[in-house]
XYZ file of C-alpha atoms in Angstrom:
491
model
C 276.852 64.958 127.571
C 279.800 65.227 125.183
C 280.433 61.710 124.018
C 277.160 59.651 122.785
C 279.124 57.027 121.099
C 278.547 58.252 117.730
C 279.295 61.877 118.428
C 282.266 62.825 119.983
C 281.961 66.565 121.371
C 279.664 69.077 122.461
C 278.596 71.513 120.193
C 280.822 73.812 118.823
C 280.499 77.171 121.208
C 279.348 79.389 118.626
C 276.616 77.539 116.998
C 275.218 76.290 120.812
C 274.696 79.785 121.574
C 272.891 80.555 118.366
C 270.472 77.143 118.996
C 270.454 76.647 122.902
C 270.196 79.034 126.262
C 273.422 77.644 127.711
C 272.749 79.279 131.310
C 269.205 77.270 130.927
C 267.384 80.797 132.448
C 264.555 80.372 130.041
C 264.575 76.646 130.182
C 263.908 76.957 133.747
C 260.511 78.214 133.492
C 259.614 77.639 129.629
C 260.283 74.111 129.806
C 261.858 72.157 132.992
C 258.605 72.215 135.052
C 256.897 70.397 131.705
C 259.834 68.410 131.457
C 259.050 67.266 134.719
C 255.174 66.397 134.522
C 256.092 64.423 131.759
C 258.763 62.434 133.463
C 256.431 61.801 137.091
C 253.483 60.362 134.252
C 256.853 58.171 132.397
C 258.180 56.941 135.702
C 254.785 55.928 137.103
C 253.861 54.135 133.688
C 257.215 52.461 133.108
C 257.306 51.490 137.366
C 253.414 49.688 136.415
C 254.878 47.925 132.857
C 257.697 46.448 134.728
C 260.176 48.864 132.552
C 261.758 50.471 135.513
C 262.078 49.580 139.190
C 260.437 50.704 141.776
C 262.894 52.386 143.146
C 264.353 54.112 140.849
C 260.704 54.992 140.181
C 260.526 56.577 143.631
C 263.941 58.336 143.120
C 263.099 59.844 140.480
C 259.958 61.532 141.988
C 261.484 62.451 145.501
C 263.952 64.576 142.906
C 261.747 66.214 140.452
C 259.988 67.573 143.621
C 263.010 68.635 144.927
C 263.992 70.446 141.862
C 260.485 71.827 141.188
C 260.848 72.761 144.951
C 264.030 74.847 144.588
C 262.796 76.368 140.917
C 265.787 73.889 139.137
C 268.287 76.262 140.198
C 270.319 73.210 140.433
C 269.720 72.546 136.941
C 269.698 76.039 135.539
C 273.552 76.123 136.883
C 274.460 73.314 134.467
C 275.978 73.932 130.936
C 273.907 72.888 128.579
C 275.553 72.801 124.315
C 273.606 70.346 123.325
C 270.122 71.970 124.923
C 267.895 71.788 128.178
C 266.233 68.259 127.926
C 270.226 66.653 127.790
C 271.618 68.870 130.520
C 268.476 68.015 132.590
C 268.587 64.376 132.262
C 272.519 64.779 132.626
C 271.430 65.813 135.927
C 268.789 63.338 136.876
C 271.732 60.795 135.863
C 274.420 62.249 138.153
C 271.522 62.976 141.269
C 269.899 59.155 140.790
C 272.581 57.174 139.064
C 272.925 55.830 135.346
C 269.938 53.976 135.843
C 267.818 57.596 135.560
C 268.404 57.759 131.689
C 265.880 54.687 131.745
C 263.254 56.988 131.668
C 263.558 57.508 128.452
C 262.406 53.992 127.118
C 259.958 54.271 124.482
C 260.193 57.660 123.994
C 262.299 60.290 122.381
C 262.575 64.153 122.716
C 260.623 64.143 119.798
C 257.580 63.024 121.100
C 259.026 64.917 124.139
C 258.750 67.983 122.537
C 255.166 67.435 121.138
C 254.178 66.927 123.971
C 255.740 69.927 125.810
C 254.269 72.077 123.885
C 250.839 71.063 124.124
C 250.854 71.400 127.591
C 252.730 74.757 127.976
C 249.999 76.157 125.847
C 247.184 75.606 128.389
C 247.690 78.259 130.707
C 247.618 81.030 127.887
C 244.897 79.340 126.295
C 242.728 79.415 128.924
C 243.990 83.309 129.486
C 243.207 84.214 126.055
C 239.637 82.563 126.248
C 239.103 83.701 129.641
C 239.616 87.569 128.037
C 237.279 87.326 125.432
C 235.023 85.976 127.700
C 235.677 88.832 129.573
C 235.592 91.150 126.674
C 231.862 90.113 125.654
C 230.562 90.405 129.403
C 231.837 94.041 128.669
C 229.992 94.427 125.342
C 226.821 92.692 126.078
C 226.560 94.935 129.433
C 227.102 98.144 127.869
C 224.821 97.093 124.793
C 222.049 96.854 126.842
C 222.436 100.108 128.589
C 222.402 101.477 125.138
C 219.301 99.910 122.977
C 218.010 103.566 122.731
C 220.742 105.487 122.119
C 221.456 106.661 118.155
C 224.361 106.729 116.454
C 225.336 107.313 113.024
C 226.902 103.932 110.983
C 229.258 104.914 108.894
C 230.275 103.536 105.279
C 233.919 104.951 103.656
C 234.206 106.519 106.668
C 231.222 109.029 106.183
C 227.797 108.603 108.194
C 225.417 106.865 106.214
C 222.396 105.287 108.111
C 221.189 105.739 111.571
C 221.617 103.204 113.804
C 221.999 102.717 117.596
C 225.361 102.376 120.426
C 223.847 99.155 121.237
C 223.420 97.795 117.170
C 227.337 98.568 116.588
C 228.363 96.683 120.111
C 226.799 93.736 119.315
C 228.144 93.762 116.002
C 231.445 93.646 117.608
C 230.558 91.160 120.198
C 229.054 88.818 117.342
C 232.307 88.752 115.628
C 234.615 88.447 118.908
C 232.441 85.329 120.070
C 233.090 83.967 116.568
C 236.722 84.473 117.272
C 236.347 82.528 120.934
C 234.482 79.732 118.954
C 237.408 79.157 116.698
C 239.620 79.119 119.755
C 237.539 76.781 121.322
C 237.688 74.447 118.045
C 241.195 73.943 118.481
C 240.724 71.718 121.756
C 240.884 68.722 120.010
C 244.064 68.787 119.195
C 245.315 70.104 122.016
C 244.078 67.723 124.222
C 245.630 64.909 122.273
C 248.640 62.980 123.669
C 251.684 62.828 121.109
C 253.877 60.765 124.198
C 254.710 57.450 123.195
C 255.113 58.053 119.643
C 258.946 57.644 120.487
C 261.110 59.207 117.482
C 258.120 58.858 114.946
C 258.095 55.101 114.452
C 256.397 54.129 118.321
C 257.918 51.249 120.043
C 258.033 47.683 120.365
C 258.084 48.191 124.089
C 255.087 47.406 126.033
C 254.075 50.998 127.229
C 250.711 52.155 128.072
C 250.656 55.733 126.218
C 246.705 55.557 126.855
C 247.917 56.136 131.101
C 250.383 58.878 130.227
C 247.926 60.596 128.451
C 245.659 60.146 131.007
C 248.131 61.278 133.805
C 248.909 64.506 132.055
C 245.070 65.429 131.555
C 245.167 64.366 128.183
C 241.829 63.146 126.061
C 243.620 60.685 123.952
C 247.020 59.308 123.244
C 248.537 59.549 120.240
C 246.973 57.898 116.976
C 249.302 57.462 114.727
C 253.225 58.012 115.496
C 254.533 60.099 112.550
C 251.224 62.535 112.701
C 252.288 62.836 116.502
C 255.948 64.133 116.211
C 255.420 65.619 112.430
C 252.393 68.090 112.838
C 252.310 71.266 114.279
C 249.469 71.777 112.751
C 247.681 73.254 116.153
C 249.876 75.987 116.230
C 249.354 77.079 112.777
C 245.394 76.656 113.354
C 245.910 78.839 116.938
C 247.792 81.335 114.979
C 245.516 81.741 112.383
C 242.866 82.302 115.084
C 244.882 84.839 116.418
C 245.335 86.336 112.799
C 241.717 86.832 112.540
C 241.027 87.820 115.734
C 244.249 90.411 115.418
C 241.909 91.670 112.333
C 238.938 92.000 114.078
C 240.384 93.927 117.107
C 242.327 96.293 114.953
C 238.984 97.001 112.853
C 237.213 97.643 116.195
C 240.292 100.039 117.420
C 239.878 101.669 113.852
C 236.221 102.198 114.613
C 236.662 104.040 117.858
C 239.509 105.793 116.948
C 236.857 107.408 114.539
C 234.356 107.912 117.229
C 237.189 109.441 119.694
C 238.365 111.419 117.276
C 237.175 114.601 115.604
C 233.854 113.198 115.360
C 233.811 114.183 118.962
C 231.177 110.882 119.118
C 232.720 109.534 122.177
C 235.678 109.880 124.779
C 237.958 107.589 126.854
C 238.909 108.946 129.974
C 242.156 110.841 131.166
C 243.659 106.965 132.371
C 243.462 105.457 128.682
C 245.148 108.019 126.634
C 247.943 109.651 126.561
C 249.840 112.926 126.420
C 252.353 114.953 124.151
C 255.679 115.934 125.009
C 255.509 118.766 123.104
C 251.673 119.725 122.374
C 249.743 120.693 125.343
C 246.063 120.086 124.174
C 246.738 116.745 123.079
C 244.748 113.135 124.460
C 245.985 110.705 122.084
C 243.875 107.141 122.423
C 247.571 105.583 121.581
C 246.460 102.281 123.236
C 244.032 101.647 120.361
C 247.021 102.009 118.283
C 248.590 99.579 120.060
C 246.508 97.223 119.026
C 246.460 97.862 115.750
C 250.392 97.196 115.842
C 249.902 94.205 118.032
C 247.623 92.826 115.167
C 250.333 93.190 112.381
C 252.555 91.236 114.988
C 250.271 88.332 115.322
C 249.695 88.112 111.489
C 253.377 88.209 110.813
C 253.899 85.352 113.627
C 251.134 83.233 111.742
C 252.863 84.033 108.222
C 256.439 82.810 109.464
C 255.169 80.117 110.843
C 253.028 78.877 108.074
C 256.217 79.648 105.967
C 258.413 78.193 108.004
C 256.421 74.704 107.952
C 255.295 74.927 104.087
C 258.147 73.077 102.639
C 259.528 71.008 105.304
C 259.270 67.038 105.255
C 256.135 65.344 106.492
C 258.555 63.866 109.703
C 260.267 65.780 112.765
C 262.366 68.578 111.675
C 264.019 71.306 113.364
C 262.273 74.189 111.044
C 258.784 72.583 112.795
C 259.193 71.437 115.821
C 261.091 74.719 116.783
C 262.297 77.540 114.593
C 258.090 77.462 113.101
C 256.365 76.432 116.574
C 258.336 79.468 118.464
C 256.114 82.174 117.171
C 253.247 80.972 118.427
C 254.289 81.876 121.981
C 254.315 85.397 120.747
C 251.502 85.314 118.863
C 248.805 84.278 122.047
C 250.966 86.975 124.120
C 249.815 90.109 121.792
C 246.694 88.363 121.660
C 246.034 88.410 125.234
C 247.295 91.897 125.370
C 245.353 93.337 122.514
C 241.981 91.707 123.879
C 242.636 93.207 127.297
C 243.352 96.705 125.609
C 240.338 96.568 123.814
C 238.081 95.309 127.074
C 239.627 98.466 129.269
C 238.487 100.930 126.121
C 234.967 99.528 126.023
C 234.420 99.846 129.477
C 235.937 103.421 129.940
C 234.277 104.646 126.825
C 231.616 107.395 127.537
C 229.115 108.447 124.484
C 228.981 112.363 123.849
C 225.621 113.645 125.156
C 224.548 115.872 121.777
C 227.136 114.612 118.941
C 225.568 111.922 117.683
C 221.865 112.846 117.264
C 223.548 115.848 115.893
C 225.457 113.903 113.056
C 222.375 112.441 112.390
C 220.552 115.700 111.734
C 222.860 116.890 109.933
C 224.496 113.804 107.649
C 221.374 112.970 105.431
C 221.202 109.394 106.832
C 217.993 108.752 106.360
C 218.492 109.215 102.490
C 217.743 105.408 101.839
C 214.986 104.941 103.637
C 213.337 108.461 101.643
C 214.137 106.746 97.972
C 212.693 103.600 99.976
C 209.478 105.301 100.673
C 209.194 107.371 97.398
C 209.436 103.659 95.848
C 206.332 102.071 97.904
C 204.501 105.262 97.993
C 205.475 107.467 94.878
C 205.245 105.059 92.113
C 208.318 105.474 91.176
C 210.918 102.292 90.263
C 214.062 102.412 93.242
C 216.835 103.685 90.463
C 214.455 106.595 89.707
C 213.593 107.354 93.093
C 217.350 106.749 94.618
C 217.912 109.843 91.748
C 215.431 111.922 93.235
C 216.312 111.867 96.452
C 219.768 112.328 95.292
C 218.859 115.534 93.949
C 217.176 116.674 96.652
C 220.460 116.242 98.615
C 221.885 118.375 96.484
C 219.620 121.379 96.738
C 219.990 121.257 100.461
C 222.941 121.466 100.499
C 223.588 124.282 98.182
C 220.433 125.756 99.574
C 222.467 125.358 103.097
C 219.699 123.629 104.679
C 221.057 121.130 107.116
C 218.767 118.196 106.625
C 216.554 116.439 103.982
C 212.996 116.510 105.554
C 213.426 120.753 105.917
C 213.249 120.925 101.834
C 211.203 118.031 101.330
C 207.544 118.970 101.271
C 206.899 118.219 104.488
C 207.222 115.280 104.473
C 204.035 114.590 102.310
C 205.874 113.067 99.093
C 207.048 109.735 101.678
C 203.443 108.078 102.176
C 200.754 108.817 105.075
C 202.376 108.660 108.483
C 206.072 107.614 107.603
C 208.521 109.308 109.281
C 212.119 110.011 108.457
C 213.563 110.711 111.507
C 216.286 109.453 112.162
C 215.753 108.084 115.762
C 212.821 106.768 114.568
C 214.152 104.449 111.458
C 216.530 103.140 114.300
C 214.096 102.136 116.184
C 212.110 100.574 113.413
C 214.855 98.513 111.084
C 213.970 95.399 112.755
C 214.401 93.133 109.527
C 217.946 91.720 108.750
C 219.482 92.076 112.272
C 218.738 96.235 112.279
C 219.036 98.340 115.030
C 215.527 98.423 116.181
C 215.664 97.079 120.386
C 213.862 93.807 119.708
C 216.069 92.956 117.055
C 219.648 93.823 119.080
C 218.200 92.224 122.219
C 217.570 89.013 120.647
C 221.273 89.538 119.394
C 222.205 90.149 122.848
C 220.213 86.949 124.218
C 222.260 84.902 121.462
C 225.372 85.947 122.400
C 224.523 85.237 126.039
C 223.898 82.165 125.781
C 227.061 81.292 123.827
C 228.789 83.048 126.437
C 227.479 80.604 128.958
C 227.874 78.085 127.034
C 231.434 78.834 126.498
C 231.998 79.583 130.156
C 231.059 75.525 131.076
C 233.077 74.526 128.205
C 236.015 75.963 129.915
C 235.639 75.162 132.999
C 235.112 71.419 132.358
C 238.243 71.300 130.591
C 240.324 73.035 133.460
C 238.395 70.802 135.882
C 239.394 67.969 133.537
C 243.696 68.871 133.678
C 243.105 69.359 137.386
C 241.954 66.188 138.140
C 244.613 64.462 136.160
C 247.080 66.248 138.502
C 245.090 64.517 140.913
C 245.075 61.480 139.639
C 248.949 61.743 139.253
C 249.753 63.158 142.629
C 247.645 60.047 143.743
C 249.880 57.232 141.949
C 252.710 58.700 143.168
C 251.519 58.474 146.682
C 250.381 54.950 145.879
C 253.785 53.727 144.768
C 255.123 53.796 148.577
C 252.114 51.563 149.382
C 252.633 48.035 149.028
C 251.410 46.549 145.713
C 248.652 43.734 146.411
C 246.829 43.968 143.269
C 246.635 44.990 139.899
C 245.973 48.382 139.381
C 243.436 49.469 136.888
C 246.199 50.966 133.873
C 242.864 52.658 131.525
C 243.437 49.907 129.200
């Protein structure tokens, strides 16, 4: 299109190539086949309003099937300065006749765009959600094959308490399925329409944006029209998700990369690590590093987003609608990627036989529970006792004795029958969500349940965008049969 009656030319070269794919190879899959699904839902609603003829109506169909059919080669051939939505409808118009461009009553490529984006997001939505799914499966399996199994917790990076496998999985679980529940929150707003709220002022025109909605597996159409073509608002919330759950991985990857490392607590096998060029002996677990640079990728999509948007008038604006909105596409792809990373680690990861009962020997972890004991039992106030038991550290280890209870009369100073073992506190610290079994299984149950829950969830919203492809393969169909009645429009 180079003359629109108030603008004379095609984009200068230059700029179009900064702003626009001219050959339209993205286009073709980013955005034609939504381009599309939005026009078969238009041309069936404008067909039932009287807006458009039948015909045309039909037209219109028989070609985006054609096009979807041969991948819009035909379209991805045309130039395109002033962007893929013109060029495409340039080519509806020269396929179908003038008469094509009609589709756009009542609308405009802002509430195009909206739209577009809301449902390109709904196959990596349901990817990312279907991986942390996945990813909790993973965690809640191997937590249960581990209730019994100790292993140190560590505080600034030095053991500190005992603990179990198990008690540190669900930990991680507990804050992933947080991280799907936020996901899940954003559903709203994704499944709201924003077609029909034309440029940002709606239309006089007597559409029916409650059918389009409906057509394209929508929940509702849109509510008010400036919200609709101003906010972006979902991809800021999604990214911010991601940001957290970005966090939370990389704090996970940190954790193992402790445990794989000279700790010598656990191991991943030869096919998730990697070798040195240069140094023989090497096994570097680089792929938890790669999430941990994944995760400063997602946050810095979320921060130039949110920047990008921060200033910007409450209306549709380029800085929005694209140059803020694109980094979301990045932003669920390391997402994806880092959650599938982290799922692969969990389930190669093999606990070292001896090292972690060892640490536990040999770390003083059961230090608190000792000044605990000499507190209920000794008669002395906790400050008092946390010194003594302090000092008794001390001696130990100048004395080179490698644990508390071998310089600690016996054991006779803690009370009648307590035990500071460290196995044995594990298994005991059921209050405040401890390690003990009963307390992680109950954890585990939790978490279960959610996952369940969350599994329905998804599917009923998946069912519910297949059967509005349904439902709009069916009207299409139904305009080659002859009308005889009224046909129920959702109003």
């Amino acid at each position: 299109m180079q003359d629109t009656g108030r603008v004379k030319s095609t984009l200068h070269p230059e700029a179009s190539s900064i702003v626009f794919d001219a050959d339209l190879r993205r286009a073709v899959s980013d955005e034609l086949p939504f381009y599309a699904e939005i026009d078969r839902a238009q041309a069936i609603m404008l067909e039932r309003v009287g807006l458009i003829d039948r015909d045309v109506a039909r037209k219109v169909l028989v070609e985006l099937d054609r096009l979807q059919a041969d991948k819009f080669q035909s379209v991805a051939v045309s130039p395109a300065p002033r962007g893929s939505y013109l060029a495409y409808e340039d080519h509806l118009r020269s396929v179908i006749g003038k008469e094509a461009s009609n589709l756009h009553l009542g609308r405009s490529r802002n509430d195009i765009n909206a739209t577009l984006v809301k449902l390109k997001l709904r196959g990596p939505y349901q990817e990312l959600a279907g991986e942390l799914l996945q990813l909790l499966r993973v965690l809640c399996g191997l937590a249960r094959a581990h209730t019994e199994t100790v292993f140190p917790l560590h505080t600034h990076r030095q053991p500190a308490l005992p603990s179990t496998f198990a008690h540190h999985l669900a930990a991680f679980a507990s804050a992933f399925a947080r991280d799907l529940d936020a996901l899940m929150a954003a559903h709203p707003l994704l499944n709201r329409s924003c077609l029909g709220a034309g440029a940002g002022g709606g239309t006089t025109l007597p559409i029916l944006p409650d059918l389009t909605a409906r057509l394209l597996g929508f929940a509702t159409p849109p509510v008010n029209s400036i919200d609709s073509v101003a906010s972006r608002d979902l991809v800021l919330r999604l990214l911010a998700d991601f940001a957290v759950l970005a966090s939370n991985l990389s704090r996970v990857a940190e954790t193992l990369l402790l445990w794989v490392g000279d700790s010598g607590l656990a191991s991943l096998p030869d096919e998730l690590v990697g070798s040195s060029s240069a140094m023989p002996h090497k096994r570097n677990p680089f792929l938890l590093e790669q999430v941990q640079g994944k995760a400063g990728a997602v946050i810095g999509c979320f921060v130039a987003a949110v920047t990008g948007m921060h200033s910007a008038p409450f209306t549709n604006c380029v800085a929005v609608g694209t140059e803020a909105t694109r980094h979301v596409w990045p932003g669920i792809d390391h997402s994806i990627g880092s959650v599938r990373l982290i799922r692969l680690c969990f389930s190669g990861l093999t606990v070292a036989k001896d090292a972690p009962s060892a640490m536990l020997e040999r770390s003083f972890v059961n230090a608190m529970e000792a000044a605990t004991r000499l507190t209920i039992y000794g008669g002395l106030d906790f400050r008092s006792a946390h010194n003594k038991v302090g000092q008794l550290v001390t001696t130990a280890i100048e004395c080179g004795v490698p644990n508390l209870l071998a310089i600690a009369q016996g054991g006779r100073m803690w009370g009648p029958g307590v035990s500071l073992a460290p196995d044995v506190i594990a298994r005991t610290a059921r209050a405040g969500g401890g390690p003990a079994p009963e307390a992680v299984l109950a954890t585990l149950d939790e978490l279960e349940t959610g996952i369940e829950r969350s599994v329905v969830f998804l599917r009923e919203l998946g069912a519910s965008w297949s059967r509005a492809r349904e439902e709009l393969r069916s009207a299409i169909t139904k305009l080659d049969e002859p009308r005889l009645q009224s046909i129920d429009d959702g109003e």
